[in-house]
XYZ file of C-alpha atoms in Angstrom:
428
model
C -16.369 -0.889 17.414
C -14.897 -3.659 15.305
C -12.147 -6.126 15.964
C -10.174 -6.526 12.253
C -7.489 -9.100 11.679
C -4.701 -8.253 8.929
C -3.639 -10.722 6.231
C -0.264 -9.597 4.551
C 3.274 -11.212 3.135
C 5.750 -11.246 5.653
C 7.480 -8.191 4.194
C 8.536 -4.795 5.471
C 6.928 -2.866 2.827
C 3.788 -4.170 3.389
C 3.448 -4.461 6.912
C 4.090 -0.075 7.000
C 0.997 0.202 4.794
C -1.183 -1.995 6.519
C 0.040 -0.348 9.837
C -0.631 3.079 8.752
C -4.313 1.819 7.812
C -4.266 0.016 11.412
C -3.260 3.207 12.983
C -5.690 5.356 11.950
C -8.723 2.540 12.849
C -7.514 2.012 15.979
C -7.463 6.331 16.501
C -11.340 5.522 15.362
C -12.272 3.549 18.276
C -11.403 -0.338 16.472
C -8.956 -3.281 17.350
C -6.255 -4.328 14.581
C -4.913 -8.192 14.628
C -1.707 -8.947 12.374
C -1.378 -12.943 12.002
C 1.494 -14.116 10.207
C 4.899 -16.358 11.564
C 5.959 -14.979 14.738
C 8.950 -13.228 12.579
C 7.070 -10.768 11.517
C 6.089 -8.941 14.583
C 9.202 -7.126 14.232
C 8.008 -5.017 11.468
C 5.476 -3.476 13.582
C 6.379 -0.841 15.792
C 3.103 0.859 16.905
C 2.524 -0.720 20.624
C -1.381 -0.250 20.092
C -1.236 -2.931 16.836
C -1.796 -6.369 18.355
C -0.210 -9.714 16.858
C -1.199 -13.352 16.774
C 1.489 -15.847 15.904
C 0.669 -18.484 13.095
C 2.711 -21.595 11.608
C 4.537 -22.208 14.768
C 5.385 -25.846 13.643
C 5.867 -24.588 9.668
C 6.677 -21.525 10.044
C 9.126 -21.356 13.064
C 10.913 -18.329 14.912
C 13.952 -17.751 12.631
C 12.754 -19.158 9.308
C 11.771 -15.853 7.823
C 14.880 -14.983 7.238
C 15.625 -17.315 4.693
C 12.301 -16.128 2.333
C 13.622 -12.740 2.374
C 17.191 -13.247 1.489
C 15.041 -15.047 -1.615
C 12.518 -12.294 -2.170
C 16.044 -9.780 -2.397
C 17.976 -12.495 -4.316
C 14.847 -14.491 -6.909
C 18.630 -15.129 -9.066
C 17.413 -17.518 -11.990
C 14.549 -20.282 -12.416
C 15.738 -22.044 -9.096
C 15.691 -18.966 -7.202
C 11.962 -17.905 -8.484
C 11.247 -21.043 -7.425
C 12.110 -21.160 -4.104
C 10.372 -17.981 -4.435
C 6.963 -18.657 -5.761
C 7.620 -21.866 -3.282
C 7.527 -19.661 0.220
C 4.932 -18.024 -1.364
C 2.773 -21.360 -1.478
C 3.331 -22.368 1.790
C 2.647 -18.892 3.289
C -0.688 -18.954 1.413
C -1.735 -23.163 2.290
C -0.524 -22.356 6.150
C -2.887 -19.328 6.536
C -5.364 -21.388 4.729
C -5.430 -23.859 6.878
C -4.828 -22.114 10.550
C -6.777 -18.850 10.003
C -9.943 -20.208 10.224
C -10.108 -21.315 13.753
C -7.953 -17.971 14.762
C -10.821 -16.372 13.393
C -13.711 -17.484 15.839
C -10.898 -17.214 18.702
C -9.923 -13.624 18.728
C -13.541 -12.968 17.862
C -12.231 -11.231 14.604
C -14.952 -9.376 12.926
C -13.608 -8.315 9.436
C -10.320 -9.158 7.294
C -7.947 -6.253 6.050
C -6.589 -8.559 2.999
C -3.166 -7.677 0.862
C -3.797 -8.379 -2.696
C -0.192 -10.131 -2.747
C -2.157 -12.817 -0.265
C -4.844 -15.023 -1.710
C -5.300 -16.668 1.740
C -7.081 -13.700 3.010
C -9.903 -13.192 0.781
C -10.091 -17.610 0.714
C -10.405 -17.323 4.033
C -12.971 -14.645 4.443
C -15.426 -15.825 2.579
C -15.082 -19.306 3.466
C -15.786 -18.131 6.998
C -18.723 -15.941 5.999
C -16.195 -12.771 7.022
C -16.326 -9.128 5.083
C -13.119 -8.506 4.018
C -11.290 -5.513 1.784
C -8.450 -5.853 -0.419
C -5.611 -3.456 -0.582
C -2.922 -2.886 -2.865
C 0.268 -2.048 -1.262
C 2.005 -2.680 -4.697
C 0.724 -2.370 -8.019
C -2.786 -3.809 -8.270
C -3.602 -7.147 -9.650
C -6.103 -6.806 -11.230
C -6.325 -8.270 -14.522
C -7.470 -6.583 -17.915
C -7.031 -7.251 -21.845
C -4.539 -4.890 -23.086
C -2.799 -4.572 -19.890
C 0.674 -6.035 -18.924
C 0.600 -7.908 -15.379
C 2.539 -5.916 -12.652
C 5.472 -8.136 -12.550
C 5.845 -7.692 -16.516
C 8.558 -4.707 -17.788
C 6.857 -3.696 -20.987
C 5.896 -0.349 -21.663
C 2.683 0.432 -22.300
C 1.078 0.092 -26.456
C -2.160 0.247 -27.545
C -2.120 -2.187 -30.152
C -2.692 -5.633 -31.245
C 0.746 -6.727 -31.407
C 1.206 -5.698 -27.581
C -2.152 -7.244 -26.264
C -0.729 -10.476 -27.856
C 2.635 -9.931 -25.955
C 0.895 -8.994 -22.893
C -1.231 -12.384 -23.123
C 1.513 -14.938 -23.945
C 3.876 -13.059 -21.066
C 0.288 -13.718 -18.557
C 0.406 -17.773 -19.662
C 4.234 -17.619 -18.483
C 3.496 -15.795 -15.662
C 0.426 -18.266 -14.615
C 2.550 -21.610 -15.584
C 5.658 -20.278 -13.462
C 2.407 -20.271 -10.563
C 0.914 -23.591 -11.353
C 1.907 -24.586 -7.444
C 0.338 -21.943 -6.104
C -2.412 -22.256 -8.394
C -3.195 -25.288 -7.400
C -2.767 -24.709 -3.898
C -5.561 -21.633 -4.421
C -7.829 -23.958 -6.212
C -7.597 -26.843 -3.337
C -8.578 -24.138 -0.587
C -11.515 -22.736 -2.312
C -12.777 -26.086 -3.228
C -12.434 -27.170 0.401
C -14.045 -23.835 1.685
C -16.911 -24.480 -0.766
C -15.900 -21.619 -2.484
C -16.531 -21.113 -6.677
C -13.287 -22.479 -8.490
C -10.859 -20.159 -8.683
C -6.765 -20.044 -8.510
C -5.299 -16.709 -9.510
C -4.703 -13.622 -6.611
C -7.057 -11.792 -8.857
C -10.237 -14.312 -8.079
C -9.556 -13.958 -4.756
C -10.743 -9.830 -4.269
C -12.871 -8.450 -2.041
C -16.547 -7.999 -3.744
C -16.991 -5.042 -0.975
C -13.976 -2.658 -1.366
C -10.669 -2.767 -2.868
C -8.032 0.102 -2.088
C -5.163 0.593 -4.160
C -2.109 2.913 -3.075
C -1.589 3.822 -6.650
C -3.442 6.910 -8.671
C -5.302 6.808 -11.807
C -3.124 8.377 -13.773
C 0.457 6.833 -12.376
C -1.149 3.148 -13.749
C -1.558 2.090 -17.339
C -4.738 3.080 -18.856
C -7.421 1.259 -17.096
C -11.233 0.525 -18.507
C -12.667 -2.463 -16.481
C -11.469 -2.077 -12.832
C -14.310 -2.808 -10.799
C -16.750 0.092 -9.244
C -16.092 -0.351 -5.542
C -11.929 0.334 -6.407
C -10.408 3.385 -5.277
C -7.197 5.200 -5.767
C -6.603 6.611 -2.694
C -2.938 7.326 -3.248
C -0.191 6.421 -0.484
C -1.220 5.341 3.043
C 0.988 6.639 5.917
C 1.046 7.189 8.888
C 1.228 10.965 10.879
C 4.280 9.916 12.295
C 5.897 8.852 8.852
C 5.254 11.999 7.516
C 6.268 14.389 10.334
C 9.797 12.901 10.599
C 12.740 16.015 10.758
C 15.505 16.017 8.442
C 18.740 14.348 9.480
C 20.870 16.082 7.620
C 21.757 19.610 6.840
C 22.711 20.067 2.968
C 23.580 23.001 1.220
C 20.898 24.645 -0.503
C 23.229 25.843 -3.412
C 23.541 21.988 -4.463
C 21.222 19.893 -6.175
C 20.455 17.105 -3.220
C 19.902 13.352 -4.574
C 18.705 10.587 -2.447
C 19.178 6.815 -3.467
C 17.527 4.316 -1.597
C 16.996 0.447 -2.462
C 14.488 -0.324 -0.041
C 14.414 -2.588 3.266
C 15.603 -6.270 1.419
C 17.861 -4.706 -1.337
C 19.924 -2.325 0.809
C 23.075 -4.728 0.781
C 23.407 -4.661 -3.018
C 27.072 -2.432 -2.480
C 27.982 -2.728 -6.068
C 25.255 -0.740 -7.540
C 25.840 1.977 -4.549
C 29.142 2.101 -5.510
C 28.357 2.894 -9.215
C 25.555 5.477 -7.965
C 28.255 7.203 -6.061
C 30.690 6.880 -8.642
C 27.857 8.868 -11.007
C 27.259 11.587 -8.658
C 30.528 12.207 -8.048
C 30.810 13.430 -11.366
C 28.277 15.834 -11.195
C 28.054 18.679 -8.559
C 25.725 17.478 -6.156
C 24.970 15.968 -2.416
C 24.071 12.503 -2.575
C 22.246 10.921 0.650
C 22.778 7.325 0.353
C 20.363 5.081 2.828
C 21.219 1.423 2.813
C 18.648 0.537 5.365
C 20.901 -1.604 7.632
C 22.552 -3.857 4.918
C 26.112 -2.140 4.562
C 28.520 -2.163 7.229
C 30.486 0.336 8.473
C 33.673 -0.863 6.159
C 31.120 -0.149 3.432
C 29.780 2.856 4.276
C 33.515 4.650 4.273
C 33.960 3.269 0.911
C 30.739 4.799 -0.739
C 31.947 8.119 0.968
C 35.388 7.965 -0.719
C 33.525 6.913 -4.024
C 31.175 9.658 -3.557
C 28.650 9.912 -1.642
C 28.375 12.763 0.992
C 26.360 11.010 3.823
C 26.089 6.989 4.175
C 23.273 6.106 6.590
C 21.150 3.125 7.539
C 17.629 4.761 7.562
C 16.358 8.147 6.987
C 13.323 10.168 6.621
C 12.319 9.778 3.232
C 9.194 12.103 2.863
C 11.449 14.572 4.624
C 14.203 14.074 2.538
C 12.007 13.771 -0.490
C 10.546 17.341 -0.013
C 14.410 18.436 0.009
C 15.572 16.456 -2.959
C 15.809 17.185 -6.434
C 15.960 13.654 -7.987
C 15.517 10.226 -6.257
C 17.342 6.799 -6.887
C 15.044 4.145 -6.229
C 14.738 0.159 -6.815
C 11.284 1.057 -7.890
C 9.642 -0.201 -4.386
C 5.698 1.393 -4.780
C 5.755 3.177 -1.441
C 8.884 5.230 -2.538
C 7.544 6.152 -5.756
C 4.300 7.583 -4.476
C 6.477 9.161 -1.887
C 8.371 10.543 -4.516
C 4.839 12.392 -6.178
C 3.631 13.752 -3.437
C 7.009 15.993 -3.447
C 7.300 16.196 -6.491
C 11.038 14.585 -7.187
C 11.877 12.980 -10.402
C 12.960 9.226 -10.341
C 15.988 6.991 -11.628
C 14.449 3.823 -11.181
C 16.928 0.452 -11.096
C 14.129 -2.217 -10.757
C 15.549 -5.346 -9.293
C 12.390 -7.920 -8.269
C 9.050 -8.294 -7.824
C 7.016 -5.365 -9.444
C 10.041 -3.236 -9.630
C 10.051 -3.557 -13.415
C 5.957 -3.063 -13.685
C 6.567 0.125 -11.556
C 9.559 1.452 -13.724
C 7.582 1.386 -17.013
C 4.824 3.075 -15.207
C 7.456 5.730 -14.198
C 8.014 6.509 -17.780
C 4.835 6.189 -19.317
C 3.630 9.161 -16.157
C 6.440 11.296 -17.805
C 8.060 11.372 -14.357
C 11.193 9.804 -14.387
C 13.583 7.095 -16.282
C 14.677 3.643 -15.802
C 18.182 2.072 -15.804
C 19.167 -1.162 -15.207
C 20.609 -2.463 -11.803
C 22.881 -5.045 -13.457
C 24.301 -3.236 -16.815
C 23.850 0.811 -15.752
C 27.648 2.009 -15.189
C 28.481 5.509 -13.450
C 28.624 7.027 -16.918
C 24.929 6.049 -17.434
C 23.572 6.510 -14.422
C 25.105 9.946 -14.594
C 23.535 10.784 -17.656
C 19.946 9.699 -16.364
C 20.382 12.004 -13.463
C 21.422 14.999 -15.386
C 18.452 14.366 -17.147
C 16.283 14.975 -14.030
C 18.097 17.536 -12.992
C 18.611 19.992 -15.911
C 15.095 20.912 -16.214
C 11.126 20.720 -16.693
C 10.727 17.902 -18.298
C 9.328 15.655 -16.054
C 7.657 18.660 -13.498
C 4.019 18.458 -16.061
C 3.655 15.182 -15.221
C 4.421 15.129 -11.686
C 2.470 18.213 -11.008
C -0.210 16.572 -12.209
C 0.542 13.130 -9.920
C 0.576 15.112 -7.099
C -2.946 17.238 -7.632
C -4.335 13.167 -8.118
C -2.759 12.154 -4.620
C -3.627 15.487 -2.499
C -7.476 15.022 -3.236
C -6.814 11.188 -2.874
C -7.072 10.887 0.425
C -4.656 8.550 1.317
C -5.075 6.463 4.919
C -7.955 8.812 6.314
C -10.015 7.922 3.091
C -9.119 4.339 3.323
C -10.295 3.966 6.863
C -13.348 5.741 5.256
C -14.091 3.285 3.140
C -13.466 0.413 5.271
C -15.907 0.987 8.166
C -18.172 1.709 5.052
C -18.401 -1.612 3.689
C -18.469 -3.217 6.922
C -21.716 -0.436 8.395
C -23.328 -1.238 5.241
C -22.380 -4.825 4.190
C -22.453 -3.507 0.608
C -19.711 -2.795 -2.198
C -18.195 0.589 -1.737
C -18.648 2.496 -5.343
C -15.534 4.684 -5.776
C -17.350 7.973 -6.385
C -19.859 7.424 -3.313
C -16.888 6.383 -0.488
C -18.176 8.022 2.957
């Protein structure tokens, strides 16, 4: 059996995918390894996942803190600074202390996030197999095909592949430091020049949680890529329902995710919105309300305020969803079948959102300018009919013959048995 080390951002979100993965290897026999800051360890909370500590004297206990009130908060240019800044030094820090970790934990294989260019550096500059895996939208880069972190919709047309190119020179000038920091590792691992997180992908396997036909039309993603739709875990999935709502109501859940959940004002105008329709609203705020908070959302209109809940239980019960646009919601939110308000806030919320449109299975509003009135008019939208079941019908037919964590496991002990890429229509 195989001893594999996990490379992710410091983030909640990610760490659940990768420990779903992690899960179902070690149920195969295998070790897992997560190496990151020591603050990160608290995202994992299966006992058999094992954790090595990194960037003790850059990366101290305490310090994470501060990069994820920035991930929740980018603001304006100073604030994706600081951003794209914590991003560097994550990346140059594993860069340079991975290595050696490496040889000492006698780490056979990498498990790489695609949001992390030190893993795949690192891999092959230690002579290491590795897979990539997309936890949020892939980054893989194609002509006629916005980045993730871009809001356009989706045209097929010269006009928009010139818009979609100058918005990619933005996007890669707004990098240059971590560019730069990319290039300097590969040229000191003896690697080919490189500097972008799509140079730095495994040549084996790459996973994506994503579907074929949730993404923007795609033409040139690599043979060894597969959709294999959300990873979870057994216990994610088999979580009861809290609550106990009243099947004559429409239910709607509105979650913002792990980092956004303290964002009261737009919970306020969600509850505001449903309060003027007759509904249930389940409001999960994830631990970033307090309880002062919570009774004011109830009196604005929501009928339960809690910190966590269920989701895929929820979800199943649901008519229409609320969501920031985080990637592991949305998929949730196809496999059962509930249309989306998306309110994309950071990161590749706003990639996501447009997605969520062009599928036909929900709408976007925005988190800054959406009042109650609007956000009321969105949900009646998803809730007076059919228009968006086609399209998630069809989403959810993609992700049940996916496979989702079993078939990424499958794929993963196939490039390492075979030290070959892993062509998407021949994964064991």
């Amino acid at each position: 059996m195989s001893h594999f080390g996990v490379v992710a951002p410091p983030f909640p979100s990610h760490f659940k995918v990768f420990q779903a993965l992690a899960t179902e290897l070690i149920e195969r026999g295998h070790r897992v390894t997560f190496l990151h800051q020591a603050d990160a360890a608290a995202w994992l909370d299966e006992s058999r996942i094992q954790f090595h500590a990194l960037g003790r004297d850059t990366h101290p206990v305490g310090s994470l803190a501060a990069t994820l009130r920035c991930a929740a908060n980018p603001g304006g240019p100073l604030g994706l600074r600081r951003l794209i800044g914590d991003m560097t030094r994550n990346t140059d820090m594993l860069c340079r202390e991975l290595p050696a970790q490496l040889d000492a934990l006698a780490i056979d294989a990498l498990l790489c996030d695609q949001m992390e260019a030190a893993g795949g550096l690192v891999a092959e500059g230690c002579g290491r197999p590795f897979v990539s895996l997309a936890c949020a939208l892939p980054v893989n880069r194609e002509a006629g095909v916005p980045l993730p972190v871009m809001p356009m919709a989706y045209e097929d047309s010269e006009r928009a592949r010139q818009i979609y190119e100058g918005s990619t020179r933005v996007y890669d000038w707004l990098m240059g430091t971590h560019r730069q920091t990319v290039a300097r590792h590969a040229q000191r691992f003896g690697l080919s020049p490189r500097e972008g997180l799509h140079e730095c992908l495994s040549p084996s396997a790459q996973i994506s949680q994503t579907l074929p036909g949730f993404d923007f039309p795609r033409r040139a993603l690599p043979e060894h890529f597969h959709h294999v739709g959300p990873l979870r875990s057994v216990e994610e999935v088999s979580r009861p329902l809290i609550i106990q709502p009243d099947p004559g109501k429409p239910l709607v859940f509105a979650s913002l995710g792990t980092l956004l959940g303290h964002r009261f004002g737009l919970f306020k105008r969600i509850a505001r919105a449903c309060a003027g329709l007759d509904v249930q609203l389940l409001l999960a705020h994830c631990g970033g309300l307090d309880v002062g908070q919570e009774d004011q959302l109830r009196r604005a209109g929501a009928t339960w305020v809690t910190d966590f809940a269920p989701q895929q239980a929820v979800l199943e019960q649901a008519s229409a969803v609320i969501t920031h646009g985080g990637l592991n919601t949305v998929m949730d939110a196809i496999t059962s079948r509930t249309p989306m308000l998306v309110t994309p806030i950071s990161s590749d919320q706003a990639g996501v959102a447009a997605r969520v449109e062009h599928a036909g299975i929900g709408l976007k509003a925005s988190p800054r300018f959406a009042g109650p009135g609007t956000l009321r008019k969105g949900l009646e939208r998803l809730l007076q009919g059919s228009e968006f079941s086609a399209g998630l019908e069809r989403l959810r037919e993609q992700a049940l013959v996916a496979g989702g964590t079993r078939a990424a496991a499958d794929i993963v002990e196939q490039a390492l048995r075979t030290g070959r890429p892993v062509p998407a229509e021949n994964a064991a």
